[in-house]
PDB file of C-alpha atoms and ligand atoms in Angstrom:
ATOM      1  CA  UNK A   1      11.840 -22.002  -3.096  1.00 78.00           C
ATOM      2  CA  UNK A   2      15.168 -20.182  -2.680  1.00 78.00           C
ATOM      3  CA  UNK A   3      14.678 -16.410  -3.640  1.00 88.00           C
ATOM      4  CA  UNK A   4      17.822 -14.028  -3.348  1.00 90.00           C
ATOM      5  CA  UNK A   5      17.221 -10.626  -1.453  1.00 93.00           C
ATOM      6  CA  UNK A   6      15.342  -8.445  -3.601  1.00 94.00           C
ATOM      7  CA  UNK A   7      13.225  -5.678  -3.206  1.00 95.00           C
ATOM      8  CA  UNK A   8       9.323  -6.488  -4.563  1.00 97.00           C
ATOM      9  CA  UNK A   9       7.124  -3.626  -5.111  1.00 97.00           C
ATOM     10  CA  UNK A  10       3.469  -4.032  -5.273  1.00 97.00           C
ATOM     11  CA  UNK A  11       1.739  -0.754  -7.218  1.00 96.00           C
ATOM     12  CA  UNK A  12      -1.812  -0.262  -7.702  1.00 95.00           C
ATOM     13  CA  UNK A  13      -5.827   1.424  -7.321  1.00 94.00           C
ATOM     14  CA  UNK A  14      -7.184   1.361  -4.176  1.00 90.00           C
ATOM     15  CA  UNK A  15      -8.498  -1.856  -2.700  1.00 92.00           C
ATOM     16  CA  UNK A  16      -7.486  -4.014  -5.560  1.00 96.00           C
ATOM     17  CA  UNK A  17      -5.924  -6.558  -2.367  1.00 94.00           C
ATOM     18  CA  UNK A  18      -2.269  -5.122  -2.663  1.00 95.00           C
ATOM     19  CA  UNK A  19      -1.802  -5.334   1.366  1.00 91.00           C
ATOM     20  CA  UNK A  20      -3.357  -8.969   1.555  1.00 92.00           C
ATOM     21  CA  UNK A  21      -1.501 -10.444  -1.890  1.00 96.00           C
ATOM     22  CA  UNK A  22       2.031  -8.441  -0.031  1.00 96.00           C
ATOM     23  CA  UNK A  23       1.122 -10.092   3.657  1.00 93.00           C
ATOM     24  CA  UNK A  24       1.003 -13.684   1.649  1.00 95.00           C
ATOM     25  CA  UNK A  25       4.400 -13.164  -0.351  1.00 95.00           C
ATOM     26  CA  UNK A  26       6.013 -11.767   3.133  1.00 93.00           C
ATOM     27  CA  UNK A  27       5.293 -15.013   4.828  1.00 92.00           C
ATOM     28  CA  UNK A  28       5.850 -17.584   1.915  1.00 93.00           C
ATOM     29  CA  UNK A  29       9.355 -16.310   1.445  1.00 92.00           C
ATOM     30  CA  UNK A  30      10.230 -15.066   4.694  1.00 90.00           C
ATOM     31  CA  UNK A  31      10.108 -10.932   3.729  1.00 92.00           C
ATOM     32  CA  UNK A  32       9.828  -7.933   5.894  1.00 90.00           C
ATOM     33  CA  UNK A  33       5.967  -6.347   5.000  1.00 92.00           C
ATOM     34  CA  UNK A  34       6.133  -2.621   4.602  1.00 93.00           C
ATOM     35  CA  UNK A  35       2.501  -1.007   4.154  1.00 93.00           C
ATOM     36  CA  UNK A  36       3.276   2.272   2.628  1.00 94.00           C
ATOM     37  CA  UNK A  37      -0.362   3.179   2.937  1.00 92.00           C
ATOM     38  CA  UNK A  38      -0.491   2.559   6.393  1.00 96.00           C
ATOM     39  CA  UNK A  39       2.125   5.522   6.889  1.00 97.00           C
ATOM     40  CA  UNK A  40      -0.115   8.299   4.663  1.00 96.00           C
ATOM     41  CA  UNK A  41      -2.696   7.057   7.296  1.00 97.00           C
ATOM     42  CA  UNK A  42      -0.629   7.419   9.699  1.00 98.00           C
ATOM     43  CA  UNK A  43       0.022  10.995   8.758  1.00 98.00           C
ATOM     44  CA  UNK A  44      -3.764  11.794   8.114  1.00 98.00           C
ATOM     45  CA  UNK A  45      -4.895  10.312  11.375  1.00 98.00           C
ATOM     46  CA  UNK A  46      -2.272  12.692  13.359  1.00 98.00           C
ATOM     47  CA  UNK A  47      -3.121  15.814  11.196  1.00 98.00           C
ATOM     48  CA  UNK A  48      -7.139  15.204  12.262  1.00 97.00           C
ATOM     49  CA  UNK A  49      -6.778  14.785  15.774  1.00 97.00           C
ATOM     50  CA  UNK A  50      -4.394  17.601  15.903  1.00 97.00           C
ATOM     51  CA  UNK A  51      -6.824  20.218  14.053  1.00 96.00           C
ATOM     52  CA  UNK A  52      -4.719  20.381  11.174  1.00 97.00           C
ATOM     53  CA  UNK A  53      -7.520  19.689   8.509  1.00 96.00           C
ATOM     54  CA  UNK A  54     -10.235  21.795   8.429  1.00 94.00           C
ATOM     55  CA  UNK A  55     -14.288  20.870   7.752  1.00 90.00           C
ATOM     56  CA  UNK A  56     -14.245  21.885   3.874  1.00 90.00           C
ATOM     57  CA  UNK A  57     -10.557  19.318   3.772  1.00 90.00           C
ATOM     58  CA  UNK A  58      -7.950  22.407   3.728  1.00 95.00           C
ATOM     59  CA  UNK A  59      -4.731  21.472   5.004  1.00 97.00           C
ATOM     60  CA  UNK A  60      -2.325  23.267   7.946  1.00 97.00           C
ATOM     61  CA  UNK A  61       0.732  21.946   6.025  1.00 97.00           C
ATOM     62  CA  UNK A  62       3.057  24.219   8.112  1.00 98.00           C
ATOM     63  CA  UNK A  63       1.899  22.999  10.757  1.00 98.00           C
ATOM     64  CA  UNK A  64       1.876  19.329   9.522  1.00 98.00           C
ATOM     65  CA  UNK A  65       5.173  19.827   8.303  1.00 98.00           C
ATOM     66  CA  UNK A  66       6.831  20.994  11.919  1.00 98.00           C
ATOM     67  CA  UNK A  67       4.548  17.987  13.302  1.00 98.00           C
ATOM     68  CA  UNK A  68       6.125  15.221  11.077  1.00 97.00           C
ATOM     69  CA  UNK A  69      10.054  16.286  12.158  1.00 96.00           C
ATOM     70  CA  UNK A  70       9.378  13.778  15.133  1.00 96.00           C
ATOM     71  CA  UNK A  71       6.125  12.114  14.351  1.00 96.00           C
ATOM     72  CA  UNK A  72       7.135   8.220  14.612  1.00 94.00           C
ATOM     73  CA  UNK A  73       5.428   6.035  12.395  1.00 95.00           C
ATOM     74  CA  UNK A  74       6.603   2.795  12.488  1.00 92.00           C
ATOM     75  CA  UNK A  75       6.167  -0.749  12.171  1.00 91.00           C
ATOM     76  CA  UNK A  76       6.234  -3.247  15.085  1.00 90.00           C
ATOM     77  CA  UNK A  77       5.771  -7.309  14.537  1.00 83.00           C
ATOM     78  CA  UNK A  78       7.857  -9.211  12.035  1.00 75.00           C
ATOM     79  CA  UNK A  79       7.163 -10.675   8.501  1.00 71.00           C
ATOM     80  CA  UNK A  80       3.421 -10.399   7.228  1.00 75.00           C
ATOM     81  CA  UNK A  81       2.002  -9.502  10.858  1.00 82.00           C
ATOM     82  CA  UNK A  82       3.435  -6.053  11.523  1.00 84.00           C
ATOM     83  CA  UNK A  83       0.963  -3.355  12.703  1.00 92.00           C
ATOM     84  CA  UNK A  84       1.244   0.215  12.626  1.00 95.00           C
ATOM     85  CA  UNK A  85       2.363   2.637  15.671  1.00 96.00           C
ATOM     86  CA  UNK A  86       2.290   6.155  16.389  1.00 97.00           C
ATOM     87  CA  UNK A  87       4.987   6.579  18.798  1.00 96.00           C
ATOM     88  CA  UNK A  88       3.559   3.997  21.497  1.00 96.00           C
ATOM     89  CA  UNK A  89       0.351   4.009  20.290  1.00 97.00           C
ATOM     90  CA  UNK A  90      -0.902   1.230  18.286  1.00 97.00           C
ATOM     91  CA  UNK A  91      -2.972   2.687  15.783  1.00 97.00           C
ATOM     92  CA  UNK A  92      -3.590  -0.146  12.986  1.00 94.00           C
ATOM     93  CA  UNK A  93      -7.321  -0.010  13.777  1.00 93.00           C
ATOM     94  CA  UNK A  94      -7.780   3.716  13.535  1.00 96.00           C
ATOM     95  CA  UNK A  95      -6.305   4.339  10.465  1.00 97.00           C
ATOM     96  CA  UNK A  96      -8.294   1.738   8.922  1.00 91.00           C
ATOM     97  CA  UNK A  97     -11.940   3.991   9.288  1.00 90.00           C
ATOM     98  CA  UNK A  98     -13.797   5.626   6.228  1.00 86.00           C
ATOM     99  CA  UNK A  99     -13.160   9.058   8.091  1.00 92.00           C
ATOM    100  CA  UNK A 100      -9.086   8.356   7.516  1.00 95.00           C
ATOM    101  CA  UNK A 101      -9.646   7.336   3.938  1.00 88.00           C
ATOM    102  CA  UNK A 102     -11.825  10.471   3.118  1.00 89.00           C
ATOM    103  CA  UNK A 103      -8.598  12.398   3.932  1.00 94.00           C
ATOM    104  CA  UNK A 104      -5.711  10.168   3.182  1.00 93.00           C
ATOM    105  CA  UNK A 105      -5.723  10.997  -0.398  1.00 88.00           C
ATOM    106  CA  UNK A 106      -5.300  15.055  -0.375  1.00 90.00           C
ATOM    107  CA  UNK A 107      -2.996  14.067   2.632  1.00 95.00           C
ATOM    108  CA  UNK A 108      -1.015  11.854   0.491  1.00 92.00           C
ATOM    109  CA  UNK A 109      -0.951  14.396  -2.287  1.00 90.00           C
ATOM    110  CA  UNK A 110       1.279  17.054   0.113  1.00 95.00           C
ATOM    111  CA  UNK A 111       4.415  16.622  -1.447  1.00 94.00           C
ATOM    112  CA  UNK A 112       6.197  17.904   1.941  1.00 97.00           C
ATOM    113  CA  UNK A 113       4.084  14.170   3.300  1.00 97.00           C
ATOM    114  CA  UNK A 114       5.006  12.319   0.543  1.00 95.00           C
ATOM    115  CA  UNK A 115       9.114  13.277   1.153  1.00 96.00           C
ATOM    116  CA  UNK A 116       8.380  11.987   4.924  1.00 97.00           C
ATOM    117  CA  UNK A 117       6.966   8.629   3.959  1.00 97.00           C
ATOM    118  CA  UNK A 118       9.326   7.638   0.930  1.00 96.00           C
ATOM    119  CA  UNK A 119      12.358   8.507   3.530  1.00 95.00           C
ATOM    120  CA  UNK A 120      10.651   6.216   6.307  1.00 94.00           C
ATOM    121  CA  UNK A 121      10.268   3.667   3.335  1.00 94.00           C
ATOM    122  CA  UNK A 122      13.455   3.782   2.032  1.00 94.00           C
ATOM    123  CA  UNK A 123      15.254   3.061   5.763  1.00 91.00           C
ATOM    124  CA  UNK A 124      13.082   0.397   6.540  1.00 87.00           C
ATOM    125  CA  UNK A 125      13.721  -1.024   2.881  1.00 87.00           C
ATOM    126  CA  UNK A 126      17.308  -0.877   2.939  1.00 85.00           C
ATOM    127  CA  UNK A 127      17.902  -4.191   4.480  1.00 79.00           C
ATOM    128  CA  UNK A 128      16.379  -5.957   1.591  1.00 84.00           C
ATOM    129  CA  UNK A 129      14.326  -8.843   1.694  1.00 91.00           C
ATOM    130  CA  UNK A 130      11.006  -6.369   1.829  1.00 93.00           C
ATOM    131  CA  UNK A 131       7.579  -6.402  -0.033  1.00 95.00           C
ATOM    132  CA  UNK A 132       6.419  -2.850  -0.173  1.00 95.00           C
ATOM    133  CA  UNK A 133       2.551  -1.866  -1.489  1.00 95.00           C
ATOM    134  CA  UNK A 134       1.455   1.885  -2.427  1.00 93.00           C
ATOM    135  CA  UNK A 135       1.015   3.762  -5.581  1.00 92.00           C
ATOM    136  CA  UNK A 136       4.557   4.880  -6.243  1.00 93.00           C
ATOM    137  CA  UNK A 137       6.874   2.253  -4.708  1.00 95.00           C
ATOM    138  CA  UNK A 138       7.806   0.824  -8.276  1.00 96.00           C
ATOM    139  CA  UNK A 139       8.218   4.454  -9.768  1.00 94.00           C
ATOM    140  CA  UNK A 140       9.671   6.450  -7.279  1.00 93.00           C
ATOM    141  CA  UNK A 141      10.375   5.246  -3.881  1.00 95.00           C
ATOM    142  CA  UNK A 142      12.209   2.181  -5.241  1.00 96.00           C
ATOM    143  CA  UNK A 143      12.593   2.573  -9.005  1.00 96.00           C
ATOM    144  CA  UNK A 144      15.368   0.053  -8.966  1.00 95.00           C
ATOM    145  CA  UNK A 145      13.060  -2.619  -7.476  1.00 96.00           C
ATOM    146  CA  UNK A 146      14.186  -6.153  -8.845  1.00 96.00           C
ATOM    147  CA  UNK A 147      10.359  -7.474  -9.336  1.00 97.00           C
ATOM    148  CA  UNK A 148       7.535  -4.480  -9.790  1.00 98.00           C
ATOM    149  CA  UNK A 149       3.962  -5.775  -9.773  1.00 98.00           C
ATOM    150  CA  UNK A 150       0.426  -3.410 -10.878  1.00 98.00           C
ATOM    151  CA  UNK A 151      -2.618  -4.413  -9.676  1.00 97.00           C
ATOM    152  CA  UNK A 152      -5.758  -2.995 -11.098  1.00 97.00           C
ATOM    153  CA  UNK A 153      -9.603  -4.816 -10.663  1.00 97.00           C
ATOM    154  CA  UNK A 154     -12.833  -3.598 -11.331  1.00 96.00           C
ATOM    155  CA  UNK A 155     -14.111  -1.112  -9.459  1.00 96.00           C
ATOM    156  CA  UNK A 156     -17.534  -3.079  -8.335  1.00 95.00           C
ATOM    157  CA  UNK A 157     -15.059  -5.830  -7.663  1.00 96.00           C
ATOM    158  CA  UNK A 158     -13.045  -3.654  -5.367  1.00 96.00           C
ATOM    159  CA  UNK A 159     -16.165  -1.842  -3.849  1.00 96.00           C
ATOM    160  CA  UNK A 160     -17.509  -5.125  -2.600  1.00 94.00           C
ATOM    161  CA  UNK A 161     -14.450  -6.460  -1.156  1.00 92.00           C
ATOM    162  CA  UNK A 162     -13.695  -3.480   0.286  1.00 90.00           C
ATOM    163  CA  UNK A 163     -17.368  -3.061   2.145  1.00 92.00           C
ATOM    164  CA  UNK A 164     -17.575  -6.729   3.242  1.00 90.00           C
ATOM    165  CA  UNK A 165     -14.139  -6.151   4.885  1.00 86.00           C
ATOM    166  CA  UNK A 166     -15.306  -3.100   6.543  1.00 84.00           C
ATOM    167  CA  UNK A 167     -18.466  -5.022   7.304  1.00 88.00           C
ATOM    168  CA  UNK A 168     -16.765  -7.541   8.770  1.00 88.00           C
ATOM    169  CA  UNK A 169     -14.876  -5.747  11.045  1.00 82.00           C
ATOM    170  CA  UNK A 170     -17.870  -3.724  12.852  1.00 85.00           C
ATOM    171  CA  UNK A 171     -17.995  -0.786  10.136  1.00 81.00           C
ATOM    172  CA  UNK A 172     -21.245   0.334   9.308  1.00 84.00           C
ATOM    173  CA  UNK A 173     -21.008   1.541   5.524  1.00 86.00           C
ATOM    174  CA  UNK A 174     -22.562   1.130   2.817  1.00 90.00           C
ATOM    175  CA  UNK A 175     -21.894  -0.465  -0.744  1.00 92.00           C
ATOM    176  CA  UNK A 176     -22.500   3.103  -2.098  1.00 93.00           C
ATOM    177  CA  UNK A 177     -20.284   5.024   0.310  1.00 92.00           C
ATOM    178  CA  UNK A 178     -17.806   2.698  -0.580  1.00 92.00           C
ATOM    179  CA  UNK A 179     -17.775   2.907  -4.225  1.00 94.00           C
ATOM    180  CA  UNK A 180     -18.135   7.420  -3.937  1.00 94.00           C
ATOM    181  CA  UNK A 181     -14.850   7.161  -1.966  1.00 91.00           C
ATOM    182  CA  UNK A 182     -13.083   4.780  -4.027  1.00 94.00           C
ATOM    183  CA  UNK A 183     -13.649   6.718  -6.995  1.00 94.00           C
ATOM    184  CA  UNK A 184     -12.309  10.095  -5.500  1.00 92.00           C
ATOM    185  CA  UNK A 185      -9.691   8.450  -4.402  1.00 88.00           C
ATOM    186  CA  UNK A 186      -8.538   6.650  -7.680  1.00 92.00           C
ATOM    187  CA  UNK A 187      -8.807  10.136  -9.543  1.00 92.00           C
ATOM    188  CA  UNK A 188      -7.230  11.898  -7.050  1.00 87.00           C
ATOM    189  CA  UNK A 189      -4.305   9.117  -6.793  1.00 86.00           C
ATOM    190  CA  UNK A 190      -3.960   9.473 -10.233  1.00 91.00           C
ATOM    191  CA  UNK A 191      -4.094  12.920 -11.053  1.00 92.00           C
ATOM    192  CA  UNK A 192      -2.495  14.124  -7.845  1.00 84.00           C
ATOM    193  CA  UNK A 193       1.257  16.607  -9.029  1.00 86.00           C
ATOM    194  CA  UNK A 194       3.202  14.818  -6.951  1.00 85.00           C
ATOM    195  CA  UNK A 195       4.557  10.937  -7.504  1.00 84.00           C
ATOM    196  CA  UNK A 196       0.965   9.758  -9.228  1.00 88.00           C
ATOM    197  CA  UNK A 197       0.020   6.450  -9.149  1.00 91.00           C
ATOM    198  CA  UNK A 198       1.217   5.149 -12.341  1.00 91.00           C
ATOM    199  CA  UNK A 199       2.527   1.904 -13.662  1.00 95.00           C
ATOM    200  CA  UNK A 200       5.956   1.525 -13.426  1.00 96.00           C
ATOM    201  CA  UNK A 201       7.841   0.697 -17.285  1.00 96.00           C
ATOM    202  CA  UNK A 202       8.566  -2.584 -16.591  1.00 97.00           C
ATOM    203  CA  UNK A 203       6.105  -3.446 -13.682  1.00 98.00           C
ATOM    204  CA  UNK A 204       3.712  -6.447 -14.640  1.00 98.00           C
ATOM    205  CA  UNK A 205       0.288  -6.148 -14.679  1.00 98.00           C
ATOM    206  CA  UNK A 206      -2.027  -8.684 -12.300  1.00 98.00           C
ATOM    207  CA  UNK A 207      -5.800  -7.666 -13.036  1.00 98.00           C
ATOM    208  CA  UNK A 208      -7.115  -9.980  -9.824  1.00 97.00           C
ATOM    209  CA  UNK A 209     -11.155  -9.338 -10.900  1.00 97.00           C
ATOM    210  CA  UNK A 210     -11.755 -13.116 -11.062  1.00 96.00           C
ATOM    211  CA  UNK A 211      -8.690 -14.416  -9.082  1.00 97.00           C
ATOM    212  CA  UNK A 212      -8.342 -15.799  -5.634  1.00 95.00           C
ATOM    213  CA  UNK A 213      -5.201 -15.058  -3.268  1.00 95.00           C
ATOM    214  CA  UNK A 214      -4.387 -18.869  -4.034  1.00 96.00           C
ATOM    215  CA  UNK A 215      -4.596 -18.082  -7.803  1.00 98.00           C
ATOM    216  CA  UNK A 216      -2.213 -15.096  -7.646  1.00 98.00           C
ATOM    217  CA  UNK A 217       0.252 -17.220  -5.214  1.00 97.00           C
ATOM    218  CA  UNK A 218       0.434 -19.361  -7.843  1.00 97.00           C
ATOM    219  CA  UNK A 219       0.949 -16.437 -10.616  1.00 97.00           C
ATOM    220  CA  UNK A 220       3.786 -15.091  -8.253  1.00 97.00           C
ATOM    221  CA  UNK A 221       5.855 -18.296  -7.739  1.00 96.00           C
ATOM    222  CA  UNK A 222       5.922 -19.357 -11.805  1.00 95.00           C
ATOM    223  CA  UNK A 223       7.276 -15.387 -12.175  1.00 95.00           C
ATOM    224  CA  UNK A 224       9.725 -15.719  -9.053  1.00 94.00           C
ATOM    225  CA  UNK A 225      10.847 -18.953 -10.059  1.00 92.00           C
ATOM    226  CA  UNK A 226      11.288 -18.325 -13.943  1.00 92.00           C
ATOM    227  CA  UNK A 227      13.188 -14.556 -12.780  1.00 91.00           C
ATOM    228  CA  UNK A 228      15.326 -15.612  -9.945  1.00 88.00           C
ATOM    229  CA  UNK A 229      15.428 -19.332 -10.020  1.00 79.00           C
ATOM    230  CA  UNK A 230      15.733 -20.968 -13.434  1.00 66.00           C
ATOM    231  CA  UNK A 231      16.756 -24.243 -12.243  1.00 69.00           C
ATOM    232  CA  UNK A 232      13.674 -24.908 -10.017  1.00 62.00           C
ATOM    233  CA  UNK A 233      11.630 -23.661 -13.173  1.00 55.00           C
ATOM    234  CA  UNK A 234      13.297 -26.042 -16.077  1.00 53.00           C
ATOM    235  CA  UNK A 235      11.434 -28.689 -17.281  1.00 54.00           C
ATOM    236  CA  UNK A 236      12.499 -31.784 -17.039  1.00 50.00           C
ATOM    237  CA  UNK A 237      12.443 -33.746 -20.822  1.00 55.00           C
TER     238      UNK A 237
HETATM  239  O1  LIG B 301      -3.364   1.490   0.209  1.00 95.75           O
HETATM  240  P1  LIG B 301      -4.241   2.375   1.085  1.00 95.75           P
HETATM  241  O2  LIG B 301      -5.676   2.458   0.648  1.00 95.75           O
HETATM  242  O3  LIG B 301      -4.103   2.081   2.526  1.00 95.75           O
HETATM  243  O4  LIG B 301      -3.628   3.849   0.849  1.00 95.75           O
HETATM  244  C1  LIG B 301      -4.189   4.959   1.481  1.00 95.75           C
HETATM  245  C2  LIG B 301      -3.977   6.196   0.630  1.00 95.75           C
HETATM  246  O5  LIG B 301      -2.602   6.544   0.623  1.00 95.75           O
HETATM  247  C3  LIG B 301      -4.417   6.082  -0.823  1.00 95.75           C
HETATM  248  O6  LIG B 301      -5.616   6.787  -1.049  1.00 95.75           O
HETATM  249  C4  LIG B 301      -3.323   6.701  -1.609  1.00 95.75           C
HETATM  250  C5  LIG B 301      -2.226   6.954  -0.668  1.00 95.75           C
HETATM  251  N1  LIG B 301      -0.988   6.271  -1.010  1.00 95.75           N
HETATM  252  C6  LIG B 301      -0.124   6.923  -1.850  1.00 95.75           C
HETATM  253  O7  LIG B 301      -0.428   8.004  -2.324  1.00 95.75           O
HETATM  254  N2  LIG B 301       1.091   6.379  -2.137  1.00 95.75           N
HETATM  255  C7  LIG B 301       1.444   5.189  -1.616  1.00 95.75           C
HETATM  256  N3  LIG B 301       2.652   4.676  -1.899  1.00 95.75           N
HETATM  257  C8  LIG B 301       0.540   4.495  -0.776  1.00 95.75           C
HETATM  258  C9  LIG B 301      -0.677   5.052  -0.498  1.00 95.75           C
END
């Protein structure tokens, strides 16, 4: 299917499969993959190993600040299968732990981080052609975004997938610890001053609870198709 180059923002609550549903969409129509997430991690995972977050979660953020003036996060691979860096450092693995996303969210509530990653975002976006996923990509970092997607699921839902991937790769968590963190971090996500998650106006919603990725493929071509290519949509009489 011909699609013209757009920008697609993916918006949404923690582990409701925004980075997996983004990877698929990057391959099927040949898009750049930009993990927005993956950059707050980024951040979070330098700021720990540094000493700039302290045992009871209180932040250097002068420190962090000075830090992030040449801290390189970026992307290396092409379409769905870029990873993460930190300079020369691969780091897609680390920032992927439960310690990281214990922090990432009064990390990614520093508004000083949150100028750092929408300005990484918005160079690597410029080109076009991206799929983007975060919590503010369809209400701030890109407002102008030609198709704006919200994903919500329920929070069991979420819990589970999000323990059987951590499972899965070696992780030893439980169901519970799972569920604590993903409700602190959907209330601080969504309460945090600066850029909240929110739904953008004219985002559309995709509650994925009792979908598969093949089922919301299949949602996302009839919407791409009916938006940006009539013709392939019209039915024949
Ligand atoms: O999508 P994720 O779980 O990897 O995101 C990690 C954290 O980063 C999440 O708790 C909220 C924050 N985040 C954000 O505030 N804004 C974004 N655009 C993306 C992520």
């Amino acid at each position: 299917m011909h699609i013209p180059d757009i920008i697609i923002a993916i918006d949404g609550y923690s582990s409701t499969g925004k980075s997996s549903f983004a990877r698929l969409i990057a391959d099927e129509f040949d898009f750049l993959y930009l993990d927005s997430g993956a950059l707050y991690r980024g951040v979070t995972l330098y700021a720990m190993e540094n000493g700039m977050i302290s045992p009871d979660k209180e932040i250097d953020v002068p420190a962090l600040e000075t830090a992030m003036e040449t801290l390189d996060l970026h992307f290396a691979g092409s379409g769905s299968h870029s990873v993460t860096y930190m300079g020369e450092r691969c780091v897609e693995k680390d920032i992927r732990t439960l310690a990281v996303s214990g922090l990432v969210s009064p990390i990614a509530a520093v508004p000083q981080v949150r100028a750092y990653v929408d300005r990484r975002l918005r160079e690597l976006g410029s080109r076009k052609r991206v799929v983007l996923d975060g919590r503010d990509i369809g209400t701030t970092v890109f407002p102008d975004a030609e198709l704006k997607i919200f994903m919500v699921a329920d929070l069991d839902v979420r819990a589970m997938r999000r323990a059987s991937e951590m499972q899965s790769k070696g992780e030893n968590v439980s169901f519970d610890e799972v569920m604590k963190n993903l409700e602190e971090r959907d209330y601080i996500d969504s309460h945090r001053k600066a850029s909240p998650l929110a739904k953008a106006e004219d985002a559309i919603v995709l509650d994925n609870s009792r979908m598969t990725l093949q089922d919301q493929m299949e949602w996302i071509r009839k919407i791409i198709s009916e938006r940006f290519n009539p013709s392939t949509s019209a039915k024949s009489c």
